[in-house]
Amino acid sequence: MSTQIAAPEIKMEHLLAALTAIKVLRSSVGQVFESLGNGLRAEHGEENKESKYLFELQELLTTVNLNLRDVEQMVNSLGTPPGPFNLANTSYLSQETTQERQALYSTLVNSYKWTDKVHEYSNIAQALLSQNSLKRSYTSSSRAKRGRIPTTNHNVPQQQVDNMISMLERMFNDLTVTVSRPSASNAVLHVTLGQVLQAVIAFKGLMIEWVVVKGLGETMDLWTESRYKVFRKVTENANAAMLHFYSPTLPELAVRSFMTWFHSLINLFSGTCKRCGLHLHSALPPTWRDFRTLEPYHQECKP
């Protein structure tokens, strides 16, 4: 019996070691790209600075090679999974012979993944929004005056959401908006901004819940980040803007304010930083837009 218990623990240790090795590898690769982005620096001195820089890159690449070897060894030590995961009675859905029921299993799995992600991100959003001073002031004032909790903007008719989306298309002619509803009546907008970028904006009723920004040509979905650092940084700033403009009592104004801010990213690769006047800083364009003036800033230059 002790042998049967010890085996899974050893496998778990191997898995944790492999994940740690991958994390170390990603860190070392990130250092290589950071060094390439910064180029020659003051610490290289004036004499033989090119040779010192090349020696630095050689050391970083050697470290990457060693870390990659560690990852390969860790992965090879992992055993093959014994079989598919047990999904209880739902696994019988994949054995349906009637054509109209054959797709039920894959649809059920996708629904489960969607619901699980929505639950995870909703918990994160709730924790952040509960710290918003605007929400606390609106809620406390409404309870004090009316003696009841104010109505929510999450449960609204679908037509009201469609009207708001149509209003956004009229406001910004250079935005291309495609609407889908993979989960009930909540809308997911695929927005293309000129020839600059694209974004997926998830709504719950009249409120924005989550934003993912990617470059044109990348596959769009709500759960994966862009492979480019510039768009990952824009995603972070877009979600910060979503929280900044959040208003439980004026949801349509909050959405219009956010979309106005988002539209200011149309000059992402052409605008210069308001503070330093440069296009690039640390190999990145000015990805921050001031919430009030919409002026572009680098992350390091923002006020």
mmCIF file of N, CA, C and O in Angstrom, residues 242-296:
data_model
loop_
_atom_site.group_PDB
_atom_site.id
_atom_site.type_symbol
_atom_site.label_atom_id
_atom_site.label_comp_id
_atom_site.label_asym_id
_atom_site.label_seq_id
_atom_site.Cartn_x
_atom_site.Cartn_y
_atom_site.Cartn_z
ATOM 1 N N MET A 242 -10.304 50.239 -18.117
ATOM 2 C CA MET A 242 -11.645 49.710 -17.864
ATOM 3 C C MET A 242 -12.041 49.902 -16.407
ATOM 4 O O MET A 242 -13.171 50.306 -16.091
ATOM 5 N N LEU A 243 -11.100 49.643 -15.496
ATOM 6 C CA LEU A 243 -11.377 49.840 -14.074
ATOM 7 C C LEU A 243 -11.495 51.320 -13.726
ATOM 8 O O LEU A 243 -12.289 51.703 -12.866
ATOM 9 N N HIS A 244 -10.703 52.156 -14.395
ATOM 10 C CA HIS A 244 -10.745 53.592 -14.105
ATOM 11 C C HIS A 244 -12.094 54.206 -14.482
ATOM 12 O O HIS A 244 -12.662 55.006 -13.734
ATOM 13 N N PHE A 245 -12.615 53.826 -15.637
ATOM 14 C CA PHE A 245 -13.859 54.417 -16.124
ATOM 15 C C PHE A 245 -15.104 53.705 -15.592
ATOM 16 O O PHE A 245 -16.224 54.095 -15.926
ATOM 17 N N TYR A 246 -14.910 52.682 -14.785
ATOM 18 C CA TYR A 246 -16.049 51.909 -14.263
ATOM 19 C C TYR A 246 -17.011 52.828 -13.499
ATOM 20 O O TYR A 246 -16.604 53.627 -12.655
ATOM 21 N N SER A 247 -18.297 52.718 -13.812
ATOM 22 C CA SER A 247 -19.325 53.508 -13.131
ATOM 23 C C SER A 247 -20.596 52.676 -13.043
ATOM 24 O O SER A 247 -21.245 52.407 -14.064
ATOM 25 N N PRO A 248 -20.986 52.241 -11.857
ATOM 26 C CA PRO A 248 -22.168 51.390 -11.729
ATOM 27 C C PRO A 248 -23.477 52.121 -12.009
ATOM 28 O O PRO A 248 -24.477 51.477 -12.314
ATOM 29 N N THR A 249 -23.484 53.457 -11.873
ATOM 30 C CA THR A 249 -24.727 54.197 -12.092
ATOM 31 C C THR A 249 -24.835 54.762 -13.503
ATOM 32 O O THR A 249 -25.932 55.055 -13.960
ATOM 33 N N LEU A 250 -23.697 54.924 -14.204
ATOM 34 C CA LEU A 250 -23.704 55.457 -15.573
ATOM 35 C C LEU A 250 -22.917 54.506 -16.477
ATOM 36 O O LEU A 250 -21.838 54.838 -16.971
ATOM 37 N N PRO A 251 -23.437 53.313 -16.724
ATOM 38 C CA PRO A 251 -22.666 52.313 -17.462
ATOM 39 C C PRO A 251 -22.383 52.702 -18.907
ATOM 40 O O PRO A 251 -21.296 52.447 -19.415
ATOM 41 N N GLU A 252 -23.352 53.318 -19.595
ATOM 42 C CA GLU A 252 -23.131 53.683 -20.988
ATOM 43 C C GLU A 252 -22.070 54.768 -21.101
ATOM 44 O O GLU A 252 -21.255 54.763 -22.030
ATOM 45 N N LEU A 253 -22.057 55.722 -20.167
ATOM 46 C CA LEU A 253 -21.007 56.740 -20.151
ATOM 47 C C LEU A 253 -19.646 56.102 -19.899
ATOM 48 O O LEU A 253 -18.640 56.492 -20.510
ATOM 49 N N ALA A 254 -19.612 55.107 -19.026
ATOM 50 C CA ALA A 254 -18.353 54.412 -18.752
ATOM 51 C C ALA A 254 -17.836 53.717 -20.004
ATOM 52 O O ALA A 254 -16.641 53.774 -20.311
ATOM 53 N N VAL A 255 -18.727 53.068 -20.760
ATOM 54 C CA VAL A 255 -18.313 52.382 -21.982
ATOM 55 C C VAL A 255 -17.850 53.393 -23.028
ATOM 56 O O VAL A 255 -16.825 53.193 -23.699
ATOM 57 N N ARG A 256 -18.575 54.501 -23.198
ATOM 58 C CA ARG A 256 -18.162 55.524 -24.164
ATOM 59 C C ARG A 256 -16.809 56.111 -23.794
ATOM 60 O O ARG A 256 -15.965 56.344 -24.669
ATOM 61 N N SER A 257 -16.595 56.347 -22.506
ATOM 62 C CA SER A 257 -15.309 56.897 -22.066
ATOM 63 C C SER A 257 -14.178 55.912 -22.349
ATOM 64 O O SER A 257 -13.103 56.305 -22.830
ATOM 65 N N PHE A 258 -14.432 54.623 -22.068
ATOM 66 C CA PHE A 258 -13.394 53.631 -22.339
ATOM 67 C C PHE A 258 -13.104 53.532 -23.831
ATOM 68 O O PHE A 258 -11.937 53.473 -24.239
ATOM 69 N N MET A 259 -14.136 53.486 -24.658
ATOM 70 C CA MET A 259 -13.916 53.353 -26.097
ATOM 71 C C MET A 259 -13.216 54.592 -26.668
ATOM 72 O O MET A 259 -12.425 54.486 -27.613
ATOM 73 N N THR A 260 -13.493 55.774 -26.118
ATOM 74 C CA THR A 260 -12.760 56.975 -26.537
ATOM 75 C C THR A 260 -11.286 56.834 -26.195
ATOM 76 O O THR A 260 -10.408 57.183 -26.996
ATOM 77 N N TRP A 261 -11.010 56.326 -24.988
ATOM 78 C CA TRP A 261 -9.615 56.077 -24.602
ATOM 79 C C TRP A 261 -8.993 55.031 -25.522
ATOM 80 O O TRP A 261 -7.851 55.202 -25.983
ATOM 81 N N PHE A 262 -9.708 53.960 -25.796
ATOM 82 C CA PHE A 262 -9.183 52.892 -26.647
ATOM 83 C C PHE A 262 -8.909 53.407 -28.058
ATOM 84 O O PHE A 262 -7.903 53.051 -28.677
ATOM 85 N N HIS A 263 -9.782 54.285 -28.557
ATOM 86 C CA HIS A 263 -9.602 54.819 -29.908
ATOM 87 C C HIS A 263 -8.333 55.660 -30.018
ATOM 88 O O HIS A 263 -7.759 55.783 -31.106
ATOM 89 N N SER A 264 -7.863 56.229 -28.904
ATOM 90 C CA SER A 264 -6.639 57.043 -28.939
ATOM 91 C C SER A 264 -5.400 56.203 -29.236
ATOM 92 O O SER A 264 -4.344 56.756 -29.553
ATOM 93 N N LEU A 265 -5.525 54.869 -29.185
ATOM 94 C CA LEU A 265 -4.400 53.996 -29.510
ATOM 95 C C LEU A 265 -4.179 53.860 -31.004
ATOM 96 O O LEU A 265 -3.284 53.121 -31.425
ATOM 97 N N ILE A 266 -4.948 54.575 -31.816
ATOM 98 C CA ILE A 266 -4.818 54.456 -33.270
ATOM 99 C C ILE A 266 -3.463 54.952 -33.740
ATOM 100 O O ILE A 266 -2.981 54.574 -34.807
ATOM 101 N N ASN A 267 -2.796 55.815 -32.953
ATOM 102 C CA ASN A 267 -1.453 56.277 -33.307
ATOM 103 C C ASN A 267 -0.392 55.579 -32.464
ATOM 104 O O ASN A 267 0.646 56.162 -32.140
ATOM 105 N N LEU A 268 -0.639 54.315 -32.100
ATOM 106 C CA LEU A 268 0.257 53.574 -31.217
ATOM 107 C C LEU A 268 1.681 53.541 -31.750
ATOM 108 O O LEU A 268 2.642 53.719 -31.001
ATOM 109 N N PHE A 269 1.845 53.317 -33.076
ATOM 110 C CA PHE A 269 3.179 53.175 -33.648
ATOM 111 C C PHE A 269 3.663 54.439 -34.363
ATOM 112 O O PHE A 269 4.748 54.431 -34.946
ATOM 113 N N SER A 270 2.877 55.491 -34.319
ATOM 114 C CA SER A 270 3.302 56.741 -34.972
ATOM 115 C C SER A 270 3.444 57.905 -34.000
ATOM 116 O O SER A 270 4.184 58.849 -34.268
ATOM 117 N N GLY A 271 2.742 57.856 -32.855
ATOM 118 C CA GLY A 271 2.799 58.952 -31.901
ATOM 119 C C GLY A 271 4.096 58.941 -31.102
ATOM 120 O O GLY A 271 4.708 57.902 -30.869
ATOM 121 N N THR A 272 4.534 60.130 -30.684
ATOM 122 C CA THR A 272 5.720 60.263 -29.856
ATOM 123 C C THR A 272 5.301 60.538 -28.409
ATOM 124 O O THR A 272 4.209 61.051 -28.147
ATOM 125 N N CYS A 273 6.177 60.185 -27.495
ATOM 126 C CA CYS A 273 5.893 60.358 -26.077
ATOM 127 C C CYS A 273 5.784 61.844 -25.742
ATOM 128 O O CYS A 273 6.596 62.658 -26.180
ATOM 129 N N LYS A 274 4.777 62.200 -24.970
ATOM 130 C CA LYS A 274 4.551 63.594 -24.588
ATOM 131 C C LYS A 274 5.683 64.131 -23.733
ATOM 132 O O LYS A 274 5.989 65.326 -23.793
ATOM 133 N N ARG A 275 6.341 63.269 -22.954
ATOM 134 C CA ARG A 275 7.381 63.745 -22.045
ATOM 135 C C ARG A 275 8.755 63.754 -22.696
ATOM 136 O O ARG A 275 9.439 64.782 -22.692
ATOM 137 N N CYS A 276 9.197 62.615 -23.259
ATOM 138 C CA CYS A 276 10.557 62.547 -23.791
ATOM 139 C C CYS A 276 10.640 62.862 -25.281
ATOM 140 O O CYS A 276 11.733 63.102 -25.802
ATOM 141 N N GLY A 277 9.503 62.853 -25.997
ATOM 142 C CA GLY A 277 9.495 63.194 -27.410
ATOM 143 C C GLY A 277 10.015 62.116 -28.326
ATOM 144 O O GLY A 277 10.192 62.358 -29.520
ATOM 145 N N LEU A 278 10.259 60.902 -27.806
ATOM 146 C CA LEU A 278 10.811 59.814 -28.610
ATOM 147 C C LEU A 278 9.720 58.840 -29.024
ATOM 148 O O LEU A 278 8.679 58.728 -28.377
ATOM 149 N N HIS A 279 9.989 58.115 -30.119
ATOM 150 C CA HIS A 279 9.073 57.056 -30.542
ATOM 151 C C HIS A 279 9.253 55.810 -29.681
ATOM 152 O O HIS A 279 8.276 55.205 -29.250
ATOM 153 N N LEU A 280 10.502 55.408 -29.444
ATOM 154 C CA LEU A 280 10.787 54.157 -28.753
ATOM 155 C C LEU A 280 11.539 54.429 -27.461
ATOM 156 O O LEU A 280 12.391 55.321 -27.395
ATOM 157 N N HIS A 281 11.209 53.644 -26.446
ATOM 158 C CA HIS A 281 11.943 53.627 -25.179
ATOM 159 C C HIS A 281 11.937 52.194 -24.683
ATOM 160 O O HIS A 281 10.874 51.593 -24.531
ATOM 161 N N SER A 282 13.137 51.635 -24.473
ATOM 162 C CA SER A 282 13.261 50.211 -24.127
ATOM 163 C C SER A 282 12.607 49.345 -25.198
ATOM 164 O O SER A 282 11.939 48.349 -24.900
ATOM 165 N N ALA A 283 12.788 49.760 -26.445
ATOM 166 C CA ALA A 283 12.290 49.014 -27.623
ATOM 167 C C ALA A 283 10.774 48.960 -27.697
ATOM 168 O O ALA A 283 10.221 48.112 -28.392
ATOM 169 N N LEU A 284 10.059 49.859 -27.004
ATOM 170 C CA LEU A 284 8.600 49.885 -27.041
ATOM 171 C C LEU A 284 8.107 51.288 -27.376
ATOM 172 O O LEU A 284 8.701 52.283 -26.942
ATOM 173 N N PRO A 285 7.001 51.389 -28.139
ATOM 174 C CA PRO A 285 6.392 52.697 -28.389
ATOM 175 C C PRO A 285 5.639 53.173 -27.153
ATOM 176 O O PRO A 285 5.495 52.425 -26.178
ATOM 177 N N PRO A 286 5.140 54.394 -27.141
ATOM 178 C CA PRO A 286 4.345 54.865 -25.991
ATOM 179 C C PRO A 286 3.005 54.135 -25.915
ATOM 180 O O PRO A 286 2.076 54.434 -26.664
ATOM 181 N N THR A 287 2.901 53.175 -25.002
ATOM 182 C CA THR A 287 1.700 52.337 -24.898
ATOM 183 C C THR A 287 0.681 52.880 -23.897
ATOM 184 O O THR A 287 -0.414 52.347 -23.799
ATOM 185 N N TRP A 288 1.042 53.908 -23.131
ATOM 186 C CA TRP A 288 0.124 54.465 -22.136
ATOM 187 C C TRP A 288 -0.572 55.691 -22.708
ATOM 188 O O TRP A 288 0.036 56.501 -23.395
ATOM 189 N N ARG A 289 -1.866 55.812 -22.436
ATOM 190 C CA ARG A 289 -2.621 57.012 -22.819
ATOM 191 C C ARG A 289 -3.221 57.607 -21.546
ATOM 192 O O ARG A 289 -3.871 56.905 -20.770
ATOM 193 N N ASP A 290 -2.994 58.912 -21.367
ATOM 194 C CA ASP A 290 -3.531 59.583 -20.188
ATOM 195 C C ASP A 290 -5.049 59.495 -20.195
ATOM 196 O O ASP A 290 -5.698 59.698 -21.226
ATOM 197 N N PHE A 291 -5.647 59.174 -19.050
ATOM 198 C CA PHE A 291 -7.089 58.977 -18.975
ATOM 199 C C PHE A 291 -7.868 60.265 -19.244
ATOM 200 O O PHE A 291 -9.003 60.213 -19.717
ATOM 201 N N ARG A 292 -7.264 61.415 -18.980
ATOM 202 C CA ARG A 292 -7.989 62.678 -19.143
ATOM 203 C C ARG A 292 -7.673 63.351 -20.480
ATOM 204 O O ARG A 292 -8.575 63.764 -21.202
ATOM 205 N N THR A 293 -6.384 63.443 -20.827
ATOM 206 C CA THR A 293 -5.982 64.159 -22.038
ATOM 207 C C THR A 293 -5.782 63.239 -23.236
ATOM 208 O O THR A 293 -5.671 63.722 -24.361
ATOM 209 N N LEU A 294 -5.671 61.918 -23.014
ATOM 210 C CA LEU A 294 -5.429 60.913 -24.054
ATOM 211 C C LEU A 294 -4.060 61.072 -24.715
ATOM 212 O O LEU A 294 -3.822 60.530 -25.796
ATOM 213 N N GLU A 295 -3.149 61.821 -24.093
ATOM 214 C CA GLU A 295 -1.813 62.006 -24.651
ATOM 215 C C GLU A 295 -0.971 60.749 -24.433
ATOM 216 O O GLU A 295 -1.094 60.080 -23.402
ATOM 217 N N PRO A 296 -0.084 60.409 -25.415
ATOM 218 C CA PRO A 296 0.702 59.169 -25.319
ATOM 219 C C PRO A 296 1.941 59.349 -24.429
ATOM 220 O O PRO A 296 2.593 60.396 -24.446
#
